[in-house]
């Protein structure tokens, strides 16, 4: 292959403006089945240039299969993948011009760090001078210049993953796909590399699609998150919207470990929804759909609840457990009255811990309370 200083792939500058609409990647009605089981069911989305999008879900949610169809490693039964205005649905992975970073580092053990990072450029016939420039810049950006002559076996897991990231970045792909790249690392190292990945993504204006089952990781890294379940997207939104305004009980529980308090709609106005809980109290929620009298569940996350004097809040109960977790204290309260038997969970600053057996009230800002139909009771 002849050497050239001109990259056949898009530069970062051109990648940022792949289409007039600023949408470097779109997927439309992607579907995949395995032996009659639907793994991905009509998934569609558009991703803007420079956006960090995460597919978040538990095992079997369809997140990795969706990524593999975008990458070209898995052929969809139907639907399309468009990169920079070009339909790549039936193209091989190497012809899509995308970058890949996986949980397994997949580094060549006999090559140095420098050689591993330079390898994609060699495949594309880039001149030696241009290789030196690009590899040098990329390693410096990732803080790996001093390790350029080391072999993978001489690196820590975190350093190897940074090399894998450099290898994906060095030829300036328009979109980088990451499949649980930090899954094999310990928490401290994961936190460090999350910061590194986000810094590099923002510094270079990269478009990233990331897969993880870790809620905190998704919230820290993402501009938008697609919460997936049973092959579908439950909600595709910013971290703040997902956390504060979940549209489904699954999203409220999966991202916020929400408390679900059963009751019925007592009143609806343009400004709020009042829910009469089965425990007897009334909780005020932000305005939401639902007819008066309908069975519902009021959802509020542990960190959004606060203690108040008994009988002053929407619920009164007795403190059952108090667990210290660093700067936080986790508290469970057993509600008094009604038929409810589940404990209500709170997260409070460590200095505000109640006493075991103490009688307390619970309160919450209405803006942080969601209301969902109680399908378990025919609502």
Coordinates of C-alpha atoms in Angstrom, one line a residue:
X1 CA 0.0 0.0 0.0
X2 CA 1.5 3.4 -1.0
X3 CA 2.3 5.8 1.8
X4 CA 0.5 9.1 1.9
X5 CA 0.2 12.1 4.2
X6 CA -3.5 12.4 3.4
X7 CA -5.8 10.3 5.6
X8 CA -8.5 8.5 3.8
X9 CA -10.7 8.9 7.0
X10 CA -12.4 12.1 8.0
X11 CA -10.4 14.6 10.0
X12 CA -11.8 15.8 13.3
X13 CA -12.8 19.1 11.8
X14 CA -14.8 17.4 9.0
X15 CA -16.2 14.8 11.3
X16 CA -17.8 17.5 13.4
X17 CA -19.8 18.6 10.4
X18 CA -20.6 15.3 8.7
X19 CA -24.0 16.4 7.6
X20 CA -25.8 19.7 7.4
X21 CA -28.0 18.7 10.3
X22 CA -25.0 17.9 12.5
X23 CA -26.1 14.3 12.9
X24 CA -23.0 12.1 12.2
X25 CA -24.9 8.9 13.1
X26 CA -28.5 7.8 12.9
X27 CA -30.1 4.4 13.4
X28 CA -33.6 3.6 12.2
X29 CA -35.8 0.8 13.4
X30 CA -33.0 -1.6 14.1
X31 CA -34.2 -5.1 14.9
X32 CA -32.4 -8.4 15.7
X33 CA -33.8 -11.8 16.8
X34 CA -32.0 -14.9 17.9
X35 CA -34.0 -18.2 17.6
X36 CA -37.3 -16.4 18.0
X37 CA -36.1 -14.2 20.9
X38 CA -36.1 -10.5 20.1
X39 CA -32.8 -9.0 21.3
X40 CA -33.3 -5.5 19.8
X41 CA -36.8 -4.3 18.9
X42 CA -37.2 -1.3 16.6
X43 CA -34.5 0.9 18.0
X44 CA -34.2 4.4 16.5
X45 CA -32.1 7.4 17.4
X46 CA -30.0 10.3 16.0
X47 CA -26.7 11.3 17.6
X48 CA -25.3 14.8 17.2
X49 CA -21.7 15.7 16.4
X50 CA -19.6 15.9 19.5
X51 CA -22.2 14.1 21.6
X52 CA -21.4 11.4 24.2
X53 CA -24.3 8.9 24.2
X54 CA -24.5 5.9 26.5
X55 CA -26.6 2.7 26.1
X56 CA -27.5 1.8 29.7
X57 CA -29.2 -1.4 30.8
X58 CA -28.8 -4.7 32.6
X59 CA -27.7 -7.9 31.0
X60 CA -30.0 -8.9 28.1
X61 CA -31.4 -5.4 27.6
X62 CA -30.1 -5.2 24.0
X63 CA -27.5 -2.5 24.5
X64 CA -24.4 -4.5 23.3
X65 CA -26.3 -6.0 20.4
X66 CA -27.4 -2.5 19.3
X67 CA -23.8 -1.3 19.4
X68 CA -22.6 -4.4 17.5
X69 CA -25.1 -3.7 14.7
X70 CA -23.8 -0.1 14.5
X71 CA -20.2 -1.4 14.4
X72 CA -21.0 -4.0 11.7
X73 CA -20.1 -7.1 13.8
X74 CA -23.8 -8.1 13.9
X75 CA -26.2 -7.9 10.9
X76 CA -29.6 -6.5 11.7
X77 CA -32.7 -8.4 10.5
X78 CA -34.2 -5.0 9.5
X79 CA -33.5 -1.3 9.9
X80 CA -30.6 0.9 8.9
X81 CA -27.4 2.5 10.2
X82 CA -26.3 5.8 8.6
X83 CA -22.9 7.4 9.2
X84 CA -22.3 10.9 7.8
X85 CA -25.2 10.6 5.5
X86 CA -23.9 7.3 4.1
X87 CA -25.9 4.0 4.6
X88 CA -23.4 1.6 6.1
X89 CA -25.9 -1.1 7.2
X90 CA -24.4 -3.8 4.9
X91 CA -20.8 -2.7 5.0
X92 CA -18.1 -4.7 6.8
X93 CA -16.8 -3.1 10.1
X94 CA -13.5 -2.0 8.6
X95 CA -15.3 -0.1 5.8
X96 CA -17.4 2.0 8.2
X97 CA -14.6 4.2 9.4
X98 CA -15.6 3.8 13.1
X99 CA -13.3 3.5 16.1
X100 CA -13.7 0.7 18.6
X101 CA -12.7 0.2 22.3
X102 CA -13.7 -2.9 24.1
X103 CA -13.4 -4.3 27.6
X104 CA -10.7 -6.7 26.4
X105 CA -7.8 -4.4 25.4
X106 CA -6.9 -6.5 22.3
X107 CA -3.4 -5.1 22.2
X108 CA -0.6 -6.9 20.3
X109 CA 1.6 -8.4 23.0
X110 CA 4.8 -8.4 20.8
X111 CA 4.4 -4.7 19.9
X112 CA 5.4 -1.7 21.9
X113 CA 2.8 0.9 22.9
X114 CA 4.0 3.1 20.1
X115 CA 3.6 0.3 17.5
X116 CA 0.2 -0.7 18.8
X117 CA -1.1 2.9 18.4
X118 CA 0.6 3.3 15.0
X119 CA -0.9 0.1 13.6
X120 CA -4.2 1.5 12.3
X121 CA -2.2 4.2 10.5
X122 CA 0.1 1.6 8.9
X123 CA -2.9 -0.3 7.6
X124 CA -4.1 2.9 6.0
X125 CA -0.8 3.6 4.3
X126 CA 0.0 6.8 6.2
X127 CA 3.5 8.0 5.8
X128 CA 6.1 7.5 8.6
X129 CA 6.4 11.2 9.2
X130 CA 2.6 11.5 9.7
X131 CA 2.6 8.4 11.9
X132 CA 5.2 9.9 14.2
X133 CA 3.2 13.2 14.4
X134 CA -0.2 11.6 15.1
X135 CA 1.0 8.9 17.5
X136 CA 3.2 11.4 19.4
X137 CA 0.2 13.8 19.8
X138 CA -2.2 11.0 20.8
X139 CA 0.2 9.5 23.4
X140 CA 0.9 12.9 24.9
X141 CA -2.8 13.7 25.2
X142 CA -3.3 10.4 27.1
X143 CA -0.2 10.9 29.3
X144 CA 1.5 7.8 27.8
X145 CA 4.5 9.4 26.1
X146 CA 6.9 8.0 28.7
X147 CA 5.6 4.5 28.1
X148 CA 5.9 4.5 24.3
X149 CA 8.6 1.8 24.2
X150 CA 7.0 -0.6 26.7
X151 CA 5.2 -3.8 25.9
X152 CA 1.6 -4.4 27.0
X153 CA 2.7 -6.8 29.7
X154 CA 4.7 -4.0 31.4
X155 CA 1.5 -1.9 31.8
X156 CA -1.3 -1.9 34.3
X157 CA -4.8 -2.6 33.3
X158 CA -5.7 1.1 33.3
X159 CA -2.6 1.9 31.1
X160 CA -3.5 -0.8 28.7
X161 CA -7.0 0.5 28.3
X162 CA -5.6 4.0 27.6
X163 CA -3.4 2.5 24.9
X164 CA -6.5 0.9 23.4
X165 CA -8.3 4.3 23.5
X166 CA -5.3 5.9 21.8
X167 CA -5.3 3.3 19.0
X168 CA -9.0 4.1 18.3
X169 CA -8.4 7.9 18.4
X170 CA -5.2 8.0 16.3
X171 CA -6.9 7.8 12.8
X172 CA -9.6 10.3 13.8
X173 CA -12.8 8.3 13.2
X174 CA -16.1 10.3 13.0
X175 CA -17.6 8.1 15.8
X176 CA -16.0 6.0 18.5
X177 CA -17.8 3.0 19.9
X178 CA -17.0 1.7 23.4
X179 CA -18.3 -1.5 24.8
X180 CA -17.9 -1.6 28.6
X181 CA -14.3 -0.5 28.4
X182 CA -13.8 -0.1 32.1
X183 CA -15.7 -3.2 33.2
X184 CA -12.6 -5.2 34.2
X185 CA -11.0 -2.4 36.4
X186 CA -11.4 -1.6 40.1
X187 CA -13.6 1.3 41.2
X188 CA -10.8 3.8 41.9
X189 CA -9.2 3.2 38.5
X190 CA -12.6 3.3 36.8
X191 CA -13.3 6.7 38.3
X192 CA -9.9 8.0 37.1
X193 CA -10.4 6.7 33.6
X194 CA -13.9 8.1 33.4
X195 CA -12.4 11.5 34.0
X196 CA -9.8 10.8 31.3
X197 CA -12.3 9.6 28.7
X198 CA -14.5 12.6 29.3
X199 CA -11.6 15.1 29.2
X200 CA -10.4 13.6 25.9
X201 CA -13.9 13.5 24.4
X202 CA -14.5 17.1 25.2
X203 CA -11.1 18.3 24.2
X204 CA -11.3 16.7 20.8
X205 CA -15.0 17.1 20.2
X206 CA -15.5 13.4 19.7
X207 CA -18.8 11.7 19.0
X208 CA -18.9 8.6 21.3
X209 CA -21.4 5.8 21.8
X210 CA -20.7 4.0 25.1
X211 CA -22.2 0.8 26.6
X212 CA -22.4 0.2 30.3
X213 CA -24.6 -1.5 33.0
X214 CA -23.2 1.0 35.6
X215 CA -25.7 3.8 36.3
X216 CA -23.2 6.1 38.0
X217 CA -20.7 5.7 35.1
X218 CA -23.5 6.6 32.6
X219 CA -24.5 9.7 34.6
X220 CA -20.9 10.9 34.9
X221 CA -19.9 10.5 31.3
X222 CA -23.0 11.1 29.1
X223 CA -24.7 14.0 27.4
X224 CA -27.6 11.7 26.8
X225 CA -28.4 8.2 28.0
X226 CA -30.6 5.6 26.3
X227 CA -32.0 3.4 29.1
X228 CA -32.7 0.0 27.5
X229 CA -34.9 -2.8 28.6
X230 CA -36.0 -6.0 26.7
X231 CA -34.5 -4.7 23.4
X232 CA -36.3 -1.3 23.5
X233 CA -35.4 2.2 24.7
X234 CA -37.4 3.1 27.7
X235 CA -36.2 6.7 27.7
X236 CA -33.5 8.6 25.8
X237 CA -32.7 11.8 27.6
X238 CA -30.1 13.9 29.4
X239 CA -28.9 12.5 32.8
X240 CA -30.7 15.3 34.6
X241 CA -34.0 14.6 32.9
X242 CA -33.7 10.8 33.5
X243 CA -32.9 11.3 37.1
X244 CA -35.4 14.0 37.9
X245 CA -38.2 13.3 35.5
X246 CA -38.3 9.5 34.7
X247 CA -41.1 8.6 32.3
X248 CA -41.4 5.0 33.4
X249 CA -41.2 3.1 36.7
X250 CA -38.3 1.1 35.3
X251 CA -36.2 4.2 34.6
X252 CA -37.1 5.7 38.1
X253 CA -36.0 2.4 39.8
X254 CA -33.0 1.6 37.6
X255 CA -31.4 5.0 37.8
X256 CA -32.6 6.2 41.2
X257 CA -33.6 3.1 43.2
X258 CA -36.9 4.9 43.8
X259 CA -39.3 4.3 46.6
X260 CA -42.7 3.4 45.2
X261 CA -45.6 4.5 47.5
X262 CA -49.0 3.1 46.5
X263 CA -52.2 5.2 46.7
X264 CA -54.7 6.9 44.5
X265 CA -55.0 10.3 42.8
X266 CA -57.0 12.6 45.1
X267 CA -56.8 15.8 43.1
X268 CA -55.3 17.1 39.8
X269 CA -54.6 20.7 39.0
X270 CA -52.5 22.6 36.5
X271 CA -49.9 23.0 39.2
X272 CA -49.7 19.7 41.0
X273 CA -51.1 16.2 41.6
X274 CA -52.2 15.1 45.0
X275 CA -51.9 11.4 45.9
X276 CA -53.6 9.9 48.9
X277 CA -51.2 7.2 50.0
X278 CA -52.4 3.9 51.4
X279 CA -50.6 4.8 54.6
X280 CA -53.1 7.7 55.0
X281 CA -51.0 10.7 54.2
X282 CA -51.1 12.9 51.1
X283 CA -48.0 13.6 48.9
X284 CA -47.9 16.4 46.5
X285 CA -46.3 15.7 43.1
X286 CA -45.6 17.7 40.0
X287 CA -48.5 17.8 37.5
X288 CA -48.8 14.5 35.6
X289 CA -51.4 12.6 33.7
X290 CA -54.0 10.4 35.6
X291 CA -57.6 10.7 36.4
X292 CA -58.8 11.4 39.9
X293 CA -59.4 8.2 41.8
X294 CA -57.0 6.2 39.7
X295 CA -54.6 3.7 41.5
X296 CA -51.0 5.0 41.2
X297 CA -47.6 4.8 42.7
X298 CA -45.8 7.9 43.8
X299 CA -42.1 7.5 43.1
X300 CA -39.3 9.4 45.0
X301 CA -35.6 8.6 45.2
X302 CA -33.9 8.1 48.6
X303 CA -31.8 11.2 48.2
X304 CA -34.8 13.4 47.5
X305 CA -36.5 12.6 50.8
X306 CA -36.1 14.6 54.0
X307 CA -37.0 14.1 57.6
X308 CA -39.5 16.4 59.4
X309 CA -41.4 16.3 62.7
X310 CA -43.9 13.4 63.0
X311 CA -47.3 14.1 61.4
X312 CA -45.9 17.1 59.5
X313 CA -45.0 15.2 56.3
X314 CA -46.8 13.0 53.9
X315 CA -45.8 9.9 55.9
X316 CA -45.0 9.1 59.5
X317 CA -43.0 6.1 60.5
X318 CA -40.4 4.5 62.7
X319 CA -36.6 4.4 62.0
X320 CA -35.6 0.7 61.5
X321 CA -32.0 0.9 60.3
X322 CA -29.2 3.5 60.1
X323 CA -26.2 2.7 58.0
X324 CA -23.2 5.0 57.6
X325 CA -21.6 5.1 54.1
X326 CA -18.8 7.7 54.2
X327 CA -20.4 11.1 53.9
X328 CA -23.9 9.7 53.7
X329 CA -26.1 7.8 56.0
X330 CA -28.7 5.3 54.7
X331 CA -31.9 5.2 56.7
X332 CA -35.0 2.9 56.4
X333 CA -38.3 3.9 57.9
X334 CA -41.3 1.7 58.4
X335 CA -44.5 3.7 57.7
X336 CA -47.3 3.7 60.2
X337 CA -50.9 3.1 59.2
X338 CA -52.4 1.7 56.0
X339 CA -51.6 -1.6 54.4
X340 CA -48.0 -0.7 53.3
X341 CA -45.4 -3.2 54.5
X342 CA -42.4 -2.0 52.5
X343 CA -39.7 0.1 54.1
X344 CA -39.0 3.6 52.8
X345 CA -35.3 4.3 52.1
X346 CA -33.6 7.7 52.6
X347 CA -30.1 9.0 52.0
X348 CA -29.1 11.8 54.3
X349 CA -25.9 13.7 55.2
X350 CA -24.0 11.8 57.9
X351 CA -24.5 14.5 60.4
X352 CA -28.3 14.3 60.3
X353 CA -28.8 10.7 61.2
X354 CA -31.9 9.9 63.3
X355 CA -31.9 7.4 66.2
X356 CA -33.1 3.8 65.8
X357 CA -36.7 3.6 66.8
X358 CA -37.3 7.3 66.5
X359 CA -40.7 8.4 65.2
X360 CA -40.2 10.7 62.1
X361 CA -42.1 12.3 59.3
X362 CA -41.1 12.2 55.6
X363 CA -41.3 15.1 53.2
X364 CA -40.2 15.8 49.6
X365 CA -40.2 18.7 47.1
X366 CA -43.2 18.1 44.8
X367 CA -40.8 18.6 41.8
X368 CA -39.0 15.4 42.8
X369 CA -42.1 13.2 43.1
X370 CA -43.2 11.2 40.0
X371 CA -46.6 9.5 39.6
X372 CA -47.1 6.3 37.7
X373 CA -50.1 4.0 37.1
X374 CA -50.2 1.2 39.6
X375 CA -50.6 -1.7 37.1
X376 CA -50.3 -4.2 39.9
X377 CA -53.7 -3.1 41.1
X378 CA -55.4 -2.5 37.8
X379 CA -54.7 1.2 37.7

